[in-house]
Amino acid sequence: MTALWTADAIAQAVGGEAHGDFAVNGVAFDSREVGSGDLFIALKGEETNGHRFVDGAFANGAGGAIVSEDCAHPHVRVVDTTAALDDLGMGGRARADAKIFGVTGSVGKTGTKEALFAALERAAPGQAHRSVKSYNNHTGVPLSLARMPANSRYGVFEMGMNHAGELAALTKLVRPHVALITAIAPAHIEFFDSIEGIADAKGEIFQGLEPGGTALIPFDSPHRDRLISWAEPHAGTIWTFGRGEGADIRAVEVSREITGTIISAVLPNGELTYTIGLPGDHWVSNSLAVIGAVEAVGGDLAVAGLALAELAGLPGRGARTAISTEDGEALLIDESYNANPVSMKAALKTLAEEPVDRRIVVLGAMGELGDDTDSYHAGLADPILDAGIEMAVLVGEPMKVLATALGNKIDIVHVPDAATALESLEGKIRTGDALLIKGSNYIGLARLVEALASGKTLCST
């Protein structure tokens, strides 16, 4: 197997000096994630110094390191390891003759990134690469680029932000041939003056487009024209996707079936009918973005459709698990990774469509909503009632206003944390129920999901 990086190639990419002849097959900056033959980058942060963990990384099997201090192991010495991470990412991007995709948005970017990767990987097995987890920030993006094999045909990179200017920097590292925005929502609005400011920050992704590149923009978004204005100076082609008349990639027919959602879509160069394995209206839009991205690079649309039919939910982002009850099973829908007002409403609407006996939700507080946090939380009352929810466990202090808004219209429990949420569910889940768990990551509802899926008791920390 060809090495991902050699010592000399690393030194050349980062402008450093190689000490020892080594080759590596992976890259990490967290020593706990280092595997056999990986490169460990010893980053220096405000609170910690990665050089403290160099010996531990090699104990875990590291094949080499990038350091700025003395090191007794095979390494490349640089002045600044953080700058070296960026340089290695840019080196990985420069050497790969691949079609590169950049994905951002307030909601749906990780799922869309995974769906696009699945479509490309199915067409070119072993030659598609993507950022893993939610490695979408100033360290995660260059790390993901550095991990891209030189022989990749496709690279899919998620980019996130919570302040203006961040995406502009990331997209210039990625330099995508196709840049797409899934949706605009009041996520991180605490750091912006308005939702229009969020749209502007997302529009920065187009600044990194390769010459002649394609911009994909949600047609049904109220910020469509604003996003188009951001794309126009940089994109060779601008396509919109959605369900509205006039979208370049348009779902003209949507049919819900037991096996999934069947979509007939019109594209700039033809038509395609395909199935999405995941439920929810938001996946109609996400899938159109995926199809548009594949179309933009001349990819295999039929294969992409097959990949979309086989999609399964990701942990924390729609994964579905059967959990045991006293006399059978209930459905657990895991949306615990993150939440904002738009994604909350989408998840509730999807839950409403589940053919189950009873619907229960555990909803955690939503973070970074600024001065309007109370109104955003209280605004979930009608979607909860419209979804036919019979019991709601509301977690965290910001959810108090939602509990008040719901009053006694349904069975409500308001609790301070995830541990107490589990206690409130004991003896309440019955066979045939569907339980949706969703909230911002800081609330820690992933622990609740793990406890329910394993049948263990969740303990407070």
PDB file of N, CA and C in Angstrom, residues 244-326:
ATOM      1  N   GLY A 244     -39.553  24.426  -5.678  1.00  0.00           N
ATOM      2  CA  GLY A 244     -40.276  25.531  -6.286  1.00  0.00           C
ATOM      3  C   GLY A 244     -40.101  25.596  -7.788  1.00  0.00           C
ATOM      4  N   GLU A 245     -41.119  26.103  -8.473  1.00  0.00           N
ATOM      5  CA  GLU A 245     -41.063  26.301  -9.912  1.00  0.00           C
ATOM      6  C   GLU A 245     -39.907  27.244 -10.239  1.00  0.00           C
ATOM      7  N   GLY A 246     -39.037  26.814 -11.131  1.00  0.00           N
ATOM      8  CA  GLY A 246     -37.892  27.626 -11.507  1.00  0.00           C
ATOM      9  C   GLY A 246     -36.575  27.121 -10.980  1.00  0.00           C
ATOM     10  N   ALA A 247     -36.588  26.164 -10.059  1.00  0.00           N
ATOM     11  CA  ALA A 247     -35.334  25.593  -9.558  1.00  0.00           C
ATOM     12  C   ALA A 247     -34.639  24.817 -10.674  1.00  0.00           C
ATOM     13  N   ASP A 248     -33.327  24.925 -10.752  1.00  0.00           N
ATOM     14  CA  ASP A 248     -32.576  24.210 -11.788  1.00  0.00           C
ATOM     15  C   ASP A 248     -32.602  22.704 -11.557  1.00  0.00           C
ATOM     16  N   ILE A 249     -32.536  22.292 -10.309  1.00  0.00           N
ATOM     17  CA  ILE A 249     -32.657  20.888  -9.931  1.00  0.00           C
ATOM     18  C   ILE A 249     -33.914  20.804  -9.078  1.00  0.00           C
ATOM     19  N   ARG A 250     -34.986  20.273  -9.645  1.00  0.00           N
ATOM     20  CA  ARG A 250     -36.307  20.426  -9.027  1.00  0.00           C
ATOM     21  C   ARG A 250     -36.990  19.078  -8.832  1.00  0.00           C
ATOM     22  N   ALA A 251     -37.534  18.875  -7.656  1.00  0.00           N
ATOM     23  CA  ALA A 251     -38.369  17.707  -7.387  1.00  0.00           C
ATOM     24  C   ALA A 251     -39.773  18.009  -7.907  1.00  0.00           C
ATOM     25  N   VAL A 252     -40.153  17.373  -8.996  1.00  0.00           N
ATOM     26  CA  VAL A 252     -41.465  17.632  -9.589  1.00  0.00           C
ATOM     27  C   VAL A 252     -42.522  16.698  -9.022  1.00  0.00           C
ATOM     28  N   GLU A 253     -42.079  15.582  -8.423  1.00  0.00           N
ATOM     29  CA  GLU A 253     -43.022  14.653  -7.809  1.00  0.00           C
ATOM     30  C   GLU A 253     -42.342  13.978  -6.628  1.00  0.00           C
ATOM     31  N   VAL A 254     -43.030  13.945  -5.494  1.00  0.00           N
ATOM     32  CA  VAL A 254     -42.511  13.320  -4.280  1.00  0.00           C
ATOM     33  C   VAL A 254     -43.573  12.373  -3.745  1.00  0.00           C
ATOM     34  N   SER A 255     -43.207  11.112  -3.571  1.00  0.00           N
ATOM     35  CA  SER A 255     -44.162  10.108  -3.111  1.00  0.00           C
ATOM     36  C   SER A 255     -43.579   9.349  -1.935  1.00  0.00           C
ATOM     37  N   ARG A 256     -44.293   9.316  -0.817  1.00  0.00           N
ATOM     38  CA  ARG A 256     -43.835   8.597   0.364  1.00  0.00           C
ATOM     39  C   ARG A 256     -44.308   7.141   0.295  1.00  0.00           C
ATOM     40  N   GLU A 257     -43.360   6.234   0.430  1.00  0.00           N
ATOM     41  CA  GLU A 257     -43.652   4.807   0.400  1.00  0.00           C
ATOM     42  C   GLU A 257     -43.046   4.158   1.640  1.00  0.00           C
ATOM     43  N   ILE A 258     -43.395   2.909   1.884  1.00  0.00           N
ATOM     44  CA  ILE A 258     -42.854   2.196   3.040  1.00  0.00           C
ATOM     45  C   ILE A 258     -41.332   2.081   2.939  1.00  0.00           C
ATOM     46  N   THR A 259     -40.837   1.902   1.714  1.00  0.00           N
ATOM     47  CA  THR A 259     -39.398   1.707   1.512  1.00  0.00           C
ATOM     48  C   THR A 259     -38.607   3.009   1.498  1.00  0.00           C
ATOM     49  N   GLY A 260     -39.294   4.140   1.494  1.00  0.00           N
ATOM     50  CA  GLY A 260     -38.608   5.426   1.456  1.00  0.00           C
ATOM     51  C   GLY A 260     -39.410   6.455   0.697  1.00  0.00           C
ATOM     52  N   THR A 261     -38.768   7.532   0.328  1.00  0.00           N
ATOM     53  CA  THR A 261     -39.400   8.601  -0.431  1.00  0.00           C
ATOM     54  C   THR A 261     -38.913   8.550  -1.873  1.00  0.00           C
ATOM     55  N   ILE A 262     -39.853   8.445  -2.809  1.00  0.00           N
ATOM     56  CA  ILE A 262     -39.519   8.390  -4.226  1.00  0.00           C
ATOM     57  C   ILE A 262     -39.628   9.795  -4.805  1.00  0.00           C
ATOM     58  N   ILE A 263     -38.578  10.228  -5.487  1.00  0.00           N
ATOM     59  CA  ILE A 263     -38.510  11.585  -6.036  1.00  0.00           C
ATOM     60  C   ILE A 263     -38.272  11.514  -7.534  1.00  0.00           C
ATOM     61  N   SER A 264     -39.064  12.238  -8.271  1.00  0.00           N
ATOM     62  CA  SER A 264     -38.806  12.454  -9.688  1.00  0.00           C
ATOM     63  C   SER A 264     -38.289  13.876  -9.837  1.00  0.00           C
ATOM     64  N   ALA A 265     -37.084  13.994 -10.347  1.00  0.00           N
ATOM     65  CA  ALA A 265     -36.419  15.301 -10.406  1.00  0.00           C
ATOM     66  C   ALA A 265     -36.050  15.657 -11.833  1.00  0.00           C
ATOM     67  N   VAL A 266     -36.150  16.943 -12.117  1.00  0.00           N
ATOM     68  CA  VAL A 266     -35.680  17.506 -13.375  1.00  0.00           C
ATOM     69  C   VAL A 266     -34.348  18.190 -13.110  1.00  0.00           C
ATOM     70  N   LEU A 267     -33.356  17.883 -13.934  1.00  0.00           N
ATOM     71  CA  LEU A 267     -32.020  18.441 -13.797  1.00  0.00           C
ATOM     72  C   LEU A 267     -31.687  19.285 -15.015  1.00  0.00           C
ATOM     73  N   PRO A 268     -30.615  20.049 -14.975  1.00  0.00           N
ATOM     74  CA  PRO A 268     -30.243  20.873 -16.135  1.00  0.00           C
ATOM     75  C   PRO A 268     -30.049  20.062 -17.414  1.00  0.00           C
ATOM     76  N   ASN A 269     -29.620  18.791 -17.258  1.00  0.00           N
ATOM     77  CA  ASN A 269     -29.320  17.994 -18.445  1.00  0.00           C
ATOM     78  C   ASN A 269     -30.121  16.703 -18.529  1.00  0.00           C
ATOM     79  N   GLY A 270     -31.273  16.643 -17.874  1.00  0.00           N
ATOM     80  CA  GLY A 270     -32.072  15.429 -17.958  1.00  0.00           C
ATOM     81  C   GLY A 270     -33.020  15.278 -16.795  1.00  0.00           C
ATOM     82  N   GLU A 271     -33.466  14.045 -16.568  1.00  0.00           N
ATOM     83  CA  GLU A 271     -34.398  13.729 -15.503  1.00  0.00           C
ATOM     84  C   GLU A 271     -33.903  12.500 -14.755  1.00  0.00           C
ATOM     85  N   LEU A 272     -34.322  12.364 -13.502  1.00  0.00           N
ATOM     86  CA  LEU A 272     -33.918  11.223 -12.693  1.00  0.00           C
ATOM     87  C   LEU A 272     -35.010  10.921 -11.672  1.00  0.00           C
ATOM     88  N   THR A 273     -35.334   9.655 -11.526  1.00  0.00           N
ATOM     89  CA  THR A 273     -36.221   9.198 -10.460  1.00  0.00           C
ATOM     90  C   THR A 273     -35.409   8.307  -9.528  1.00  0.00           C
ATOM     91  N   TYR A 274     -35.480   8.593  -8.257  1.00  0.00           N
ATOM     92  CA  TYR A 274     -34.681   7.855  -7.286  1.00  0.00           C
ATOM     93  C   TYR A 274     -35.421   7.804  -5.948  1.00  0.00           C
ATOM     94  N   THR A 275     -34.912   6.990  -5.056  1.00  0.00           N
ATOM     95  CA  THR A 275     -35.504   6.813  -3.729  1.00  0.00           C
ATOM     96  C   THR A 275     -34.520   7.273  -2.664  1.00  0.00           C
ATOM     97  N   ILE A 276     -35.043   7.923  -1.630  1.00  0.00           N
ATOM     98  CA  ILE A 276     -34.229   8.274  -0.458  1.00  0.00           C
ATOM     99  C   ILE A 276     -34.606   7.320   0.669  1.00  0.00           C
ATOM    100  N   GLY A 277     -33.603   6.714   1.269  1.00  0.00           N
ATOM    101  CA  GLY A 277     -33.876   5.784   2.347  1.00  0.00           C
ATOM    102  C   GLY A 277     -34.243   6.448   3.664  1.00  0.00           C
ATOM    103  N   LEU A 278     -33.917   7.727   3.821  1.00  0.00           N
ATOM    104  CA  LEU A 278     -34.175   8.435   5.072  1.00  0.00           C
ATOM    105  C   LEU A 278     -35.455   9.248   4.973  1.00  0.00           C
ATOM    106  N   PRO A 279     -36.238   9.330   6.050  1.00  0.00           N
ATOM    107  CA  PRO A 279     -37.495  10.081   6.021  1.00  0.00           C
ATOM    108  C   PRO A 279     -37.291  11.571   6.255  1.00  0.00           C
ATOM    109  N   GLY A 280     -38.308  12.361   5.902  1.00  0.00           N
ATOM    110  CA  GLY A 280     -38.294  13.788   6.205  1.00  0.00           C
ATOM    111  C   GLY A 280     -38.193  14.659   4.976  1.00  0.00           C
ATOM    112  N   ASP A 281     -38.942  15.774   4.985  1.00  0.00           N
ATOM    113  CA  ASP A 281     -38.904  16.716   3.867  1.00  0.00           C
ATOM    114  C   ASP A 281     -37.512  17.289   3.646  1.00  0.00           C
ATOM    115  N   HIS A 282     -36.762  17.478   4.736  1.00  0.00           N
ATOM    116  CA  HIS A 282     -35.436  18.058   4.586  1.00  0.00           C
ATOM    117  C   HIS A 282     -34.527  17.163   3.746  1.00  0.00           C
ATOM    118  N   TRP A 283     -34.793  15.846   3.761  1.00  0.00           N
ATOM    119  CA  TRP A 283     -33.965  14.952   2.955  1.00  0.00           C
ATOM    120  C   TRP A 283     -34.312  15.029   1.477  1.00  0.00           C
ATOM    121  N   VAL A 284     -35.503  15.508   1.158  1.00  0.00           N
ATOM    122  CA  VAL A 284     -35.809  15.770  -0.246  1.00  0.00           C
ATOM    123  C   VAL A 284     -34.863  16.855  -0.759  1.00  0.00           C
ATOM    124  N   SER A 285     -34.756  17.943  -0.011  1.00  0.00           N
ATOM    125  CA  SER A 285     -33.868  19.042  -0.397  1.00  0.00           C
ATOM    126  C   SER A 285     -32.411  18.606  -0.399  1.00  0.00           C
ATOM    127  N   ASN A 286     -31.983  17.910   0.673  1.00  0.00           N
ATOM    128  CA  ASN A 286     -30.590  17.468   0.751  1.00  0.00           C
ATOM    129  C   ASN A 286     -30.223  16.567  -0.418  1.00  0.00           C
ATOM    130  N   SER A 287     -31.129  15.673  -0.785  1.00  0.00           N
ATOM    131  CA  SER A 287     -30.839  14.741  -1.882  1.00  0.00           C
ATOM    132  C   SER A 287     -30.727  15.469  -3.209  1.00  0.00           C
ATOM    133  N   LEU A 288     -31.520  16.499  -3.414  1.00  0.00           N
ATOM    134  CA  LEU A 288     -31.415  17.290  -4.639  1.00  0.00           C
ATOM    135  C   LEU A 288     -30.052  17.976  -4.722  1.00  0.00           C
ATOM    136  N   ALA A 289     -29.549  18.438  -3.584  1.00  0.00           N
ATOM    137  CA  ALA A 289     -28.212  19.035  -3.559  1.00  0.00           C
ATOM    138  C   ALA A 289     -27.159  18.003  -3.938  1.00  0.00           C
ATOM    139  N   VAL A 290     -27.306  16.783  -3.418  1.00  0.00           N
ATOM    140  CA  VAL A 290     -26.366  15.712  -3.745  1.00  0.00           C
ATOM    141  C   VAL A 290     -26.403  15.397  -5.240  1.00  0.00           C
ATOM    142  N   ILE A 291     -27.610  15.234  -5.773  1.00  0.00           N
ATOM    143  CA  ILE A 291     -27.764  14.928  -7.194  1.00  0.00           C
ATOM    144  C   ILE A 291     -27.164  16.059  -8.047  1.00  0.00           C
ATOM    145  N   GLY A 292     -27.411  17.297  -7.638  1.00  0.00           N
ATOM    146  CA  GLY A 292     -26.846  18.433  -8.366  1.00  0.00           C
ATOM    147  C   GLY A 292     -25.331  18.447  -8.340  1.00  0.00           C
ATOM    148  N   ALA A 293     -24.742  18.088  -7.194  1.00  0.00           N
ATOM    149  CA  ALA A 293     -23.283  18.071  -7.078  1.00  0.00           C
ATOM    150  C   ALA A 293     -22.683  16.996  -7.973  1.00  0.00           C
ATOM    151  N   VAL A 294     -23.317  15.823  -8.000  1.00  0.00           N
ATOM    152  CA  VAL A 294     -22.839  14.742  -8.867  1.00  0.00           C
ATOM    153  C   VAL A 294     -22.966  15.155 -10.331  1.00  0.00           C
ATOM    154  N   GLU A 295     -24.085  15.764 -10.691  1.00  0.00           N
ATOM    155  CA  GLU A 295     -24.302  16.244 -12.053  1.00  0.00           C
ATOM    156  C   GLU A 295     -23.248  17.275 -12.447  1.00  0.00           C
ATOM    157  N   ALA A 296     -22.867  18.123 -11.504  1.00  0.00           N
ATOM    158  CA  ALA A 296     -21.936  19.221 -11.807  1.00  0.00           C
ATOM    159  C   ALA A 296     -20.571  18.723 -12.252  1.00  0.00           C
ATOM    160  N   VAL A 297     -20.168  17.531 -11.789  1.00  0.00           N
ATOM    161  CA  VAL A 297     -18.851  17.011 -12.168  1.00  0.00           C
ATOM    162  C   VAL A 297     -18.962  15.875 -13.185  1.00  0.00           C
ATOM    163  N   GLY A 298     -20.157  15.702 -13.752  1.00  0.00           N
ATOM    164  CA  GLY A 298     -20.341  14.655 -14.747  1.00  0.00           C
ATOM    165  C   GLY A 298     -20.323  13.266 -14.164  1.00  0.00           C
ATOM    166  N   GLY A 299     -20.752  13.132 -12.904  1.00  0.00           N
ATOM    167  CA  GLY A 299     -20.762  11.835 -12.232  1.00  0.00           C
ATOM    168  C   GLY A 299     -21.915  10.953 -12.665  1.00  0.00           C
ATOM    169  N   ASP A 300     -21.942   9.748 -12.116  1.00  0.00           N
ATOM    170  CA  ASP A 300     -22.948   8.748 -12.467  1.00  0.00           C
ATOM    171  C   ASP A 300     -24.200   8.961 -11.624  1.00  0.00           C
ATOM    172  N   LEU A 301     -25.241   9.526 -12.236  1.00  0.00           N
ATOM    173  CA  LEU A 301     -26.461   9.845 -11.498  1.00  0.00           C
ATOM    174  C   LEU A 301     -27.213   8.594 -11.083  1.00  0.00           C
ATOM    175  N   ALA A 302     -27.217   7.568 -11.912  1.00  0.00           N
ATOM    176  CA  ALA A 302     -27.921   6.335 -11.569  1.00  0.00           C
ATOM    177  C   ALA A 302     -27.316   5.689 -10.330  1.00  0.00           C
ATOM    178  N   VAL A 303     -25.999   5.663 -10.273  1.00  0.00           N
ATOM    179  CA  VAL A 303     -25.309   5.106  -9.108  1.00  0.00           C
ATOM    180  C   VAL A 303     -25.576   5.969  -7.873  1.00  0.00           C
ATOM    181  N   ALA A 304     -25.594   7.293  -8.057  1.00  0.00           N
ATOM    182  CA  ALA A 304     -25.899   8.185  -6.939  1.00  0.00           C
ATOM    183  C   ALA A 304     -27.288   7.900  -6.391  1.00  0.00           C
ATOM    184  N   GLY A 305     -28.258   7.654  -7.277  1.00  0.00           N
ATOM    185  CA  GLY A 305     -29.609   7.320  -6.830  1.00  0.00           C
ATOM    186  C   GLY A 305     -29.640   6.047  -6.021  1.00  0.00           C
ATOM    187  N   LEU A 306     -28.878   5.051  -6.421  1.00  0.00           N
ATOM    188  CA  LEU A 306     -28.814   3.801  -5.667  1.00  0.00           C
ATOM    189  C   LEU A 306     -28.231   4.039  -4.273  1.00  0.00           C
ATOM    190  N   ALA A 307     -27.206   4.879  -4.197  1.00  0.00           N
ATOM    191  CA  ALA A 307     -26.586   5.170  -2.904  1.00  0.00           C
ATOM    192  C   ALA A 307     -27.561   5.887  -1.972  1.00  0.00           C
ATOM    193  N   LEU A 308     -28.353   6.815  -2.507  1.00  0.00           N
ATOM    194  CA  LEU A 308     -29.328   7.536  -1.690  1.00  0.00           C
ATOM    195  C   LEU A 308     -30.386   6.588  -1.137  1.00  0.00           C
ATOM    196  N   ALA A 309     -30.742   5.559  -1.904  1.00  0.00           N
ATOM    197  CA  ALA A 309     -31.752   4.602  -1.446  1.00  0.00           C
ATOM    198  C   ALA A 309     -31.260   3.789  -0.260  1.00  0.00           C
ATOM    199  N   GLU A 310     -29.944   3.651  -0.136  1.00  0.00           N
ATOM    200  CA  GLU A 310     -29.373   2.819   0.919  1.00  0.00           C
ATOM    201  C   GLU A 310     -28.919   3.608   2.143  1.00  0.00           C
ATOM    202  N   LEU A 311     -29.178   4.911   2.157  1.00  0.00           N
ATOM    203  CA  LEU A 311     -28.719   5.738   3.278  1.00  0.00           C
ATOM    204  C   LEU A 311     -29.344   5.312   4.596  1.00  0.00           C
ATOM    205  N   ALA A 312     -28.551   5.363   5.633  1.00  0.00           N
ATOM    206  CA  ALA A 312     -29.038   5.149   6.993  1.00  0.00           C
ATOM    207  C   ALA A 312     -28.659   6.358   7.831  1.00  0.00           C
ATOM    208  N   GLY A 313     -29.417   6.618   8.873  1.00  0.00           N
ATOM    209  CA  GLY A 313     -29.136   7.763   9.728  1.00  0.00           C
ATOM    210  C   GLY A 313     -27.823   7.611  10.467  1.00  0.00           C
ATOM    211  N   LEU A 314     -27.158   8.745  10.714  1.00  0.00           N
ATOM    212  CA  LEU A 314     -25.909   8.751  11.455  1.00  0.00           C
ATOM    213  C   LEU A 314     -26.186   8.865  12.952  1.00  0.00           C
ATOM    214  N   PRO A 315     -25.308   8.328  13.800  1.00  0.00           N
ATOM    215  CA  PRO A 315     -25.468   8.534  15.241  1.00  0.00           C
ATOM    216  C   PRO A 315     -25.559  10.012  15.575  1.00  0.00           C
ATOM    217  N   GLY A 316     -26.586  10.385  16.303  1.00  0.00           N
ATOM    218  CA  GLY A 316     -26.790  11.775  16.667  1.00  0.00           C
ATOM    219  C   GLY A 316     -27.484  12.592  15.609  1.00  0.00           C
ATOM    220  N   ARG A 317     -27.663  12.015  14.416  1.00  0.00           N
ATOM    221  CA  ARG A 317     -28.250  12.748  13.292  1.00  0.00           C
ATOM    222  C   ARG A 317     -29.257  11.869  12.542  1.00  0.00           C
ATOM    223  N   GLY A 318     -30.156  11.282  13.280  1.00  0.00           N
ATOM    224  CA  GLY A 318     -31.237  10.541  12.647  1.00  0.00           C
ATOM    225  C   GLY A 318     -31.121   9.037  12.711  1.00  0.00           C
ATOM    226  N   ALA A 319     -30.104   8.503  13.382  1.00  0.00           N
ATOM    227  CA  ALA A 319     -29.986   7.051  13.500  1.00  0.00           C
ATOM    228  C   ALA A 319     -31.207   6.488  14.219  1.00  0.00           C
ATOM    229  N   ARG A 320     -31.671   5.334  13.744  1.00  0.00           N
ATOM    230  CA  ARG A 320     -32.870   4.706  14.297  1.00  0.00           C
ATOM    231  C   ARG A 320     -32.493   3.374  14.926  1.00  0.00           C
ATOM    232  N   THR A 321     -32.954   3.179  16.145  1.00  0.00           N
ATOM    233  CA  THR A 321     -32.622   1.980  16.904  1.00  0.00           C
ATOM    234  C   THR A 321     -33.878   1.438  17.565  1.00  0.00           C
ATOM    235  N   ALA A 322     -34.017   0.132  17.540  1.00  0.00           N
ATOM    236  CA  ALA A 322     -35.105  -0.508  18.284  1.00  0.00           C
ATOM    237  C   ALA A 322     -34.636  -0.713  19.721  1.00  0.00           C
ATOM    238  N   ILE A 323     -35.411  -0.221  20.678  1.00  0.00           N
ATOM    239  CA  ILE A 323     -35.079  -0.415  22.087  1.00  0.00           C
ATOM    240  C   ILE A 323     -36.136  -1.316  22.718  1.00  0.00           C
ATOM    241  N   SER A 324     -35.701  -2.099  23.689  1.00  0.00           N
ATOM    242  CA  SER A 324     -36.576  -3.090  24.294  1.00  0.00           C
ATOM    243  C   SER A 324     -37.549  -2.458  25.282  1.00  0.00           C
ATOM    244  N   THR A 325     -38.766  -2.945  25.262  1.00  0.00           N
ATOM    245  CA  THR A 325     -39.768  -2.609  26.278  1.00  0.00           C
ATOM    246  C   THR A 325     -40.129  -3.902  27.006  1.00  0.00           C
ATOM    247  N   GLU A 326     -41.054  -3.824  27.937  1.00  0.00           N
ATOM    248  CA  GLU A 326     -41.396  -5.011  28.713  1.00  0.00           C
ATOM    249  C   GLU A 326     -41.924  -6.144  27.845  1.00  0.00           C
TER     250      GLU A 326
END
